[in-house]
Tab-separated table of C-alpha atoms in Angstrom:
chain	number	residue	atom	x	y	z
V	1	UNK	CA	-2.309	-11.607	34.698
V	2	UNK	CA	-3.230	-13.696	37.711
V	3	UNK	CA	-1.244	-11.730	39.874
V	4	UNK	CA	-3.154	-8.633	39.075
V	5	UNK	CA	-6.581	-10.169	40.110
V	6	UNK	CA	-4.753	-11.150	43.480
V	7	UNK	CA	-3.592	-7.193	43.949
V	8	UNK	CA	-6.853	-6.005	42.821
V	9	UNK	CA	-8.575	-7.906	45.347
V	10	UNK	CA	-6.119	-7.357	47.970
V	11	UNK	CA	-6.304	-3.564	47.284
V	12	UNK	CA	-10.244	-3.489	47.738
V	13	UNK	CA	-10.174	-5.543	50.616
V	14	UNK	CA	-7.678	-3.335	52.399
V	15	UNK	CA	-9.848	-0.207	51.432
V	16	UNK	CA	-12.929	-1.849	52.721
V	17	UNK	CA	-11.194	-3.453	55.794
V	18	UNK	CA	-9.634	-0.340	57.014
V	19	UNK	CA	-13.000	1.708	56.577
V	20	UNK	CA	-14.998	-1.178	58.563
V	21	UNK	CA	-12.578	-0.975	61.458
V	22	UNK	CA	-12.733	2.859	61.595
V	23	UNK	CA	-16.582	2.834	61.662
V	24	UNK	CA	-16.782	0.126	64.428
V	25	UNK	CA	-13.960	2.086	66.336
V	26	UNK	CA	-16.339	5.374	66.621
V	27	UNK	CA	-19.797	3.772	66.886
V	28	UNK	CA	-21.749	4.954	69.744
V	29	UNK	CA	-20.475	8.491	70.152
V	30	UNK	CA	-22.736	11.113	71.548
V	31	UNK	CA	-24.171	14.152	69.664
V	32	UNK	CA	-24.418	14.195	66.075
V	33	UNK	CA	-21.905	16.921	65.396
V	34	UNK	CA	-19.489	14.746	67.317
V	35	UNK	CA	-20.301	11.738	65.326
V	36	UNK	CA	-19.885	13.641	61.986
V	37	UNK	CA	-16.586	15.062	62.911
V	38	UNK	CA	-15.515	11.721	63.850
V	39	UNK	CA	-16.310	10.367	60.690
V	40	UNK	CA	-14.683	12.699	58.689
V	41	UNK	CA	-11.551	12.678	61.051
V	42	UNK	CA	-11.638	8.495	60.336
V	43	UNK	CA	-11.896	8.816	56.940
V	44	UNK	CA	-9.061	11.121	56.941
V	45	UNK	CA	-7.010	8.781	58.949
V	46	UNK	CA	-7.966	5.852	56.837
V	47	UNK	CA	-6.843	7.887	53.587
V	48	UNK	CA	-3.693	8.594	55.375
V	49	UNK	CA	-2.992	5.081	56.035
V	50	UNK	CA	-3.532	4.133	52.605
V	51	UNK	CA	-1.467	6.602	51.290
V	52	UNK	CA	1.419	5.802	53.785
V	53	UNK	CA	1.173	2.018	52.658
V	54	UNK	CA	1.318	3.252	49.209
V	55	UNK	CA	4.490	5.259	49.991
V	56	UNK	CA	6.296	2.412	51.307
V	57	UNK	CA	5.303	0.208	48.790
V	58	UNK	CA	6.353	2.626	45.855
V	59	UNK	CA	9.743	3.202	47.490
V	60	UNK	CA	10.404	-0.275	47.394
V	61	UNK	CA	9.158	-1.093	43.886
V	62	UNK	CA	11.073	2.055	42.115
V	63	UNK	CA	14.247	0.705	43.607
V	64	UNK	CA	13.574	-2.571	42.214
V	65	UNK	CA	12.742	-1.245	38.601
V	66	UNK	CA	15.467	1.478	38.597
V	67	UNK	CA	18.199	-1.041	39.344
V	68	UNK	CA	19.568	-1.322	35.980
V	69	UNK	CA	18.405	1.704	34.329
V	70	UNK	CA	20.450	4.769	33.269
V	71	UNK	CA	20.582	8.001	35.174
V	72	UNK	CA	17.611	10.132	34.723
V	73	UNK	CA	18.512	13.672	33.063
V	74	UNK	CA	15.651	15.880	34.622
V	75	UNK	CA	12.427	15.973	36.317
V	76	UNK	CA	10.518	15.409	33.025
V	77	UNK	CA	12.430	12.313	32.172
V	78	UNK	CA	11.586	11.008	35.734
V	79	UNK	CA	7.826	11.608	35.036
V	80	UNK	CA	7.790	10.023	31.613
V	81	UNK	CA	9.525	7.062	33.450
V	82	UNK	CA	6.659	6.784	35.899
V	83	UNK	CA	4.057	7.240	32.931
V	84	UNK	CA	5.493	4.584	30.861
V	85	UNK	CA	7.513	1.957	32.698
V	86	UNK	CA	6.442	2.198	35.990
V	87	UNK	CA	2.664	2.545	35.321
V	88	UNK	CA	3.250	-0.343	32.820
V	89	UNK	CA	4.638	-2.662	35.557
V	90	UNK	CA	2.011	-1.820	38.102
V	91	UNK	CA	-1.049	-1.500	36.054
V	92	UNK	CA	-0.049	-3.102	32.816
V	93	UNK	CA	-0.781	0.124	30.691
V	94	UNK	CA	0.735	3.222	29.909
V	95	UNK	CA	-0.667	6.660	31.137
V	96	UNK	CA	-3.047	8.281	28.232
V	97	UNK	CA	-2.222	11.843	29.016
V	98	UNK	CA	0.857	13.681	30.586
V	99	UNK	CA	0.405	17.472	31.022
V	100	UNK	CA	2.782	19.769	32.482
V	101	UNK	CA	3.324	23.542	33.186
V	102	UNK	CA	7.199	23.075	33.130
V	103	UNK	CA	6.963	24.609	36.538
V	104	UNK	CA	6.892	21.621	38.660
V	105	UNK	CA	3.215	20.723	38.059
V	106	UNK	CA	2.317	17.537	36.246
V	107	UNK	CA	-1.017	16.095	35.597
V	108	UNK	CA	-1.464	12.219	34.626
V	109	UNK	CA	-4.349	11.354	33.156
V	110	UNK	CA	-5.566	7.677	32.840
V	111	UNK	CA	-8.633	7.091	31.036
V	112	UNK	CA	-9.219	3.440	32.297
V	113	UNK	CA	-7.599	3.130	35.729
V	114	UNK	CA	-7.511	-0.447	36.510
V	115	UNK	CA	-8.512	-0.260	40.120
V	116	UNK	CA	-11.727	1.806	39.251
V	117	UNK	CA	-12.915	-0.420	36.363
V	118	UNK	CA	-14.304	-2.880	38.481
V	119	UNK	CA	-16.702	-0.315	39.874
V	120	UNK	CA	-19.835	0.528	37.490
V	121	UNK	CA	-19.352	3.755	35.531
V	122	UNK	CA	-21.647	6.406	36.758
V	123	UNK	CA	-22.423	8.689	39.434
V	124	UNK	CA	-23.261	6.192	42.078
V	125	UNK	CA	-19.774	5.390	43.373
V	126	UNK	CA	-18.285	8.574	42.616
V	127	UNK	CA	-17.665	9.853	46.103
V	128	UNK	CA	-16.128	6.569	47.166
V	129	UNK	CA	-13.747	6.336	44.084
V	130	UNK	CA	-10.975	8.611	46.126
V	131	UNK	CA	-10.605	5.854	48.842
V	132	UNK	CA	-9.095	3.674	46.164
V	133	UNK	CA	-6.797	6.197	44.591
V	134	UNK	CA	-5.198	7.049	48.111
V	135	UNK	CA	-2.882	3.900	47.731
V	136	UNK	CA	-1.608	4.866	44.347
V	137	UNK	CA	-1.027	8.544	45.271
V	138	UNK	CA	1.149	6.946	47.994
V	139	UNK	CA	2.823	4.948	45.344
V	140	UNK	CA	3.772	7.601	43.083
V	141	UNK	CA	5.034	9.562	46.040
V	142	UNK	CA	7.217	6.974	47.308
V	143	UNK	CA	8.419	6.427	43.762
V	144	UNK	CA	9.039	9.783	43.395
V	145	UNK	CA	10.717	10.493	46.818
V	146	UNK	CA	13.545	7.669	46.388
V	147	UNK	CA	14.355	9.172	42.889
V	148	UNK	CA	14.968	12.475	44.798
V	149	UNK	CA	11.787	14.326	44.194
V	150	UNK	CA	9.803	15.581	47.061
V	151	UNK	CA	6.352	15.957	46.009
V	152	UNK	CA	2.683	16.243	46.733
V	153	UNK	CA	0.152	13.790	44.882
V	154	UNK	CA	-3.552	14.505	44.714
V	155	UNK	CA	-5.990	12.525	42.657
V	156	UNK	CA	-9.363	13.657	40.989
V	157	UNK	CA	-11.994	11.448	39.517
V	158	UNK	CA	-14.448	13.255	37.424
V	159	UNK	CA	-15.986	10.299	35.528
V	160	UNK	CA	-15.398	6.658	36.169
V	161	UNK	CA	-13.117	4.717	35.392
V	162	UNK	CA	-10.939	7.986	34.190
V	163	UNK	CA	-8.772	9.593	36.837
V	164	UNK	CA	-6.091	12.259	36.919
A	1	UNK	CA	3.792	-8.141	38.982
A	2	UNK	CA	4.080	-10.362	41.916
A	3	UNK	CA	6.679	-7.900	43.633
A	4	UNK	CA	3.613	-5.327	43.868
A	5	UNK	CA	1.622	-7.645	45.818
A	6	UNK	CA	4.220	-9.263	47.952
A	7	UNK	CA	5.297	-5.508	48.653
A	8	UNK	CA	1.859	-4.484	49.543
A	9	UNK	CA	0.826	-7.271	51.546
A	10	UNK	CA	4.020	-6.223	53.397
A	11	UNK	CA	2.992	-2.791	54.174
A	12	UNK	CA	-0.695	-3.956	55.230
A	13	UNK	CA	0.763	-6.355	57.972
A	14	UNK	CA	2.970	-3.357	58.937
A	15	UNK	CA	-0.009	-0.947	59.249
A	16	UNK	CA	-2.134	-3.936	61.004
A	17	UNK	CA	0.939	-4.097	63.392
A	18	UNK	CA	0.567	-0.336	63.957
A	19	UNK	CA	-3.036	-0.584	64.502
A	20	UNK	CA	-3.424	-3.466	66.669
A	21	UNK	CA	-1.190	-4.040	69.472
A	22	UNK	CA	-2.004	-7.885	70.250
A	23	UNK	CA	-0.669	-10.630	67.738
A	24	UNK	CA	-3.863	-12.467	67.936
A	25	UNK	CA	-6.019	-9.256	66.640
A	26	UNK	CA	-3.586	-8.887	63.574
A	27	UNK	CA	-3.902	-12.549	62.892
A	28	UNK	CA	-7.570	-12.460	63.078
A	29	UNK	CA	-7.654	-9.291	61.051
A	30	UNK	CA	-5.462	-11.068	58.311
A	31	UNK	CA	-7.563	-13.871	58.425
A	32	UNK	CA	-10.823	-12.301	57.918
A	33	UNK	CA	-9.262	-10.082	54.936
A	34	UNK	CA	-8.210	-13.529	53.514
A	35	UNK	CA	-11.744	-14.786	53.726
A	36	UNK	CA	-13.215	-11.698	51.764
A	37	UNK	CA	-10.438	-12.251	49.389
A	38	UNK	CA	-10.967	-16.052	48.704
A	39	UNK	CA	-14.692	-15.844	48.328
A	40	UNK	CA	-13.980	-13.824	45.213
A	41	UNK	CA	-10.909	-15.365	44.132
A	42	UNK	CA	-12.669	-18.684	43.862
A	43	UNK	CA	-14.868	-16.994	40.905
A	44	UNK	CA	-11.604	-16.106	38.889
A	45	UNK	CA	-9.722	-19.226	39.906
A	46	UNK	CA	-12.617	-21.305	38.317
A	47	UNK	CA	-13.415	-19.123	35.371
A	48	UNK	CA	-9.428	-19.238	34.723
A	49	UNK	CA	-9.063	-22.904	34.800
A	50	UNK	CA	-12.162	-24.588	34.031
A	51	UNK	CA	-11.245	-27.259	36.302
A	52	UNK	CA	-13.770	-30.387	36.668
A	53	UNK	CA	-15.738	-30.987	39.846
A	54	UNK	CA	-13.277	-32.785	42.467
A	55	UNK	CA	-14.790	-35.745	43.825
A	56	UNK	CA	-12.877	-36.092	47.006
A	57	UNK	CA	-11.048	-34.353	49.732
A	58	UNK	CA	-7.815	-35.167	48.334
A	59	UNK	CA	-8.468	-34.381	45.021
A	60	UNK	CA	-9.644	-30.902	46.215
A	61	UNK	CA	-6.464	-30.351	48.035
A	62	UNK	CA	-4.479	-31.130	45.105
A	63	UNK	CA	-6.212	-28.867	42.953
A	64	UNK	CA	-5.474	-26.166	45.449
A	65	UNK	CA	-1.703	-27.124	45.657
A	66	UNK	CA	-1.050	-27.734	42.206
A	67	UNK	CA	-3.314	-25.334	40.127
A	68	UNK	CA	-4.440	-22.624	42.497
A	69	UNK	CA	-0.821	-22.102	44.418
A	70	UNK	CA	0.749	-22.153	40.880
A	71	UNK	CA	-1.398	-19.766	39.108
A	72	UNK	CA	-1.411	-17.268	41.842
A	73	UNK	CA	1.784	-17.672	43.625
A	74	UNK	CA	3.867	-19.603	41.405
A	75	UNK	CA	4.970	-22.161	43.686
A	76	UNK	CA	3.664	-25.736	44.309
A	77	UNK	CA	3.214	-27.269	47.554
A	78	UNK	CA	3.443	-30.771	48.235
A	79	UNK	CA	0.696	-32.284	49.753
A	80	UNK	CA	0.420	-35.024	52.432
A	81	UNK	CA	-2.595	-36.614	54.406
A	82	UNK	CA	-2.158	-36.596	57.897
A	83	UNK	CA	-5.568	-38.427	59.111
A	84	UNK	CA	-6.776	-41.899	58.707
A	85	UNK	CA	-10.422	-40.526	58.176
A	86	UNK	CA	-9.014	-38.674	55.228
A	87	UNK	CA	-10.211	-35.124	56.212
A	88	UNK	CA	-6.789	-33.857	57.371
A	89	UNK	CA	-4.290	-32.673	55.085
A	90	UNK	CA	-1.035	-30.611	54.801
A	91	UNK	CA	0.462	-28.359	52.353
A	92	UNK	CA	3.873	-28.198	52.825
A	93	UNK	CA	5.371	-24.802	51.212
A	94	UNK	CA	9.232	-25.051	50.522
A	95	UNK	CA	9.452	-21.504	49.267
A	96	UNK	CA	6.778	-18.676	50.364
A	97	UNK	CA	6.866	-15.996	47.766
A	98	UNK	CA	4.719	-13.581	50.452
A	99	UNK	CA	7.872	-13.573	52.576
A	100	UNK	CA	10.687	-12.838	49.792
A	101	UNK	CA	11.461	-9.576	51.539
A	102	UNK	CA	11.189	-10.745	55.015
A	103	UNK	CA	13.992	-11.573	56.814
A	104	UNK	CA	12.704	-12.321	60.207
A	105	UNK	CA	9.456	-11.385	62.739
A	106	UNK	CA	10.431	-8.523	65.188
A	107	UNK	CA	11.027	-9.720	68.604
A	108	UNK	CA	7.906	-8.390	69.947
A	109	UNK	CA	5.757	-9.854	67.205
A	110	UNK	CA	6.606	-13.647	67.916
A	111	UNK	CA	3.283	-14.900	67.525
A	112	UNK	CA	2.208	-13.115	64.460
A	113	UNK	CA	1.246	-15.315	61.543
A	114	UNK	CA	2.466	-13.137	58.878
A	115	UNK	CA	1.015	-15.340	56.214
A	116	UNK	CA	-2.605	-15.702	57.696
A	117	UNK	CA	-4.145	-14.233	54.913
A	118	UNK	CA	-3.297	-17.476	52.847
A	119	UNK	CA	-5.379	-19.437	55.479
A	120	UNK	CA	-8.483	-17.108	55.314
A	121	UNK	CA	-8.279	-17.036	51.507
A	122	UNK	CA	-8.146	-21.060	51.423
A	123	UNK	CA	-10.937	-21.087	53.948
A	124	UNK	CA	-13.325	-18.653	51.852
A	125	UNK	CA	-12.459	-20.343	48.585
A	126	UNK	CA	-13.604	-23.559	49.841
A	127	UNK	CA	-16.483	-22.371	51.555
A	128	UNK	CA	-17.821	-21.091	48.094
A	129	UNK	CA	-17.634	-24.446	46.594
A	130	UNK	CA	-19.683	-25.922	49.718
A	131	UNK	CA	-16.997	-27.331	51.567
A	132	UNK	CA	-16.458	-25.905	55.147
A	133	UNK	CA	-12.815	-26.394	56.393
A	134	UNK	CA	-10.447	-25.240	59.255
A	135	UNK	CA	-7.130	-23.991	57.863
A	136	UNK	CA	-4.291	-22.827	60.033
A	137	UNK	CA	-0.441	-22.832	59.810
A	138	UNK	CA	1.021	-25.598	61.575
A	139	UNK	CA	4.696	-24.652	60.920
A	140	UNK	CA	6.137	-21.482	59.772
A	141	UNK	CA	9.444	-20.719	58.347
A	142	UNK	CA	9.600	-17.230	59.799
A	143	UNK	CA	9.071	-18.654	63.315
A	144	UNK	CA	11.959	-21.133	62.995
A	145	UNK	CA	10.559	-24.059	61.584
A	146	UNK	CA	12.098	-25.846	58.660
A	147	UNK	CA	9.340	-25.707	56.363
A	148	UNK	CA	6.036	-23.706	56.178
A	149	UNK	CA	3.050	-25.995	56.547
A	150	UNK	CA	-0.629	-25.037	56.040
A	151	UNK	CA	-3.381	-27.610	57.735
A	152	UNK	CA	-6.501	-27.826	55.915
A	153	UNK	CA	-8.960	-29.957	58.212
A	154	UNK	CA	-12.258	-30.529	56.370
A	155	UNK	CA	-15.079	-30.559	58.505
A	156	UNK	CA	-18.497	-32.556	58.328
A	157	UNK	CA	-20.912	-30.682	55.974
A	158	UNK	CA	-24.053	-29.366	57.216
A	159	UNK	CA	-26.288	-31.831	55.202
A	160	UNK	CA	-24.590	-34.600	57.339
A	161	UNK	CA	-25.343	-32.950	60.655
A	162	UNK	CA	-28.908	-32.626	59.678
A	163	UNK	CA	-29.247	-36.150	58.746
A	164	UNK	CA	-28.082	-36.901	62.148
A	165	UNK	CA	-30.423	-35.043	64.146
A	166	UNK	CA	-33.637	-36.432	62.277
């Protein structure tokens, strides 16, 4: 249980630290339009950094978790593994809802996402929520990539603390 | 699980190494992040362990070593007091879980303090209980020393300083 607190704190600190560094980096630019574009670029860069960190961690984690498990039958089996075992080990709960169109598109829904529960449920922080999901997207992408699946993972938050 | 934390920490250090060229910058960044984490971790720690108020520096350090490290990292460093004044202590870590997956530091990063986050965490947590201290790594296994040693030096409390002036 204590490990969770440590990881949650480290994660929120990582997000805050990266964005703070980015803001400081581009302070003092000239015209407003340039500044606005810089902010967007920096935000994009931070999200990419977080996602690639998650990717590395996901790759390592999935290797350790699947050391002793049997070979997966198909894509759906892998997705079920991610929803149940992987998510439980990382976030101490399972994914609440998995939907698919059986053509390679999956939606995982978590109604009480651990990394968002610390923030107040309301519209106030909705725009900042995606920053906290970037790492987890990378985590899933890394895990899938080490299981042999190339994927694109995106996240959507419509109402805290649920996310897809 | 602890592996998630250790792996995430490793990815963070790797990313910081990419962002900053100088080792000192990475060390400073890690220390600053650790400080912010420590400031919040102390709340979690106190809520979790309900320990009594520590009455001396050595009790405080014992608390850090035996309870805090055990709770969060699963290891118990040994404590030794290294000054007659009673305000300098060392925590000696036989086993450091943060470096479980690290074999050695790359050649161009010889002065990187990989676990500098820990120093910041201890410093931040102590400050929240009104104890100011300097925390640094005295020995580091990753740099070839036999053990990993963290030095905590308690600084004078601000009240003492005020009394001296008046």
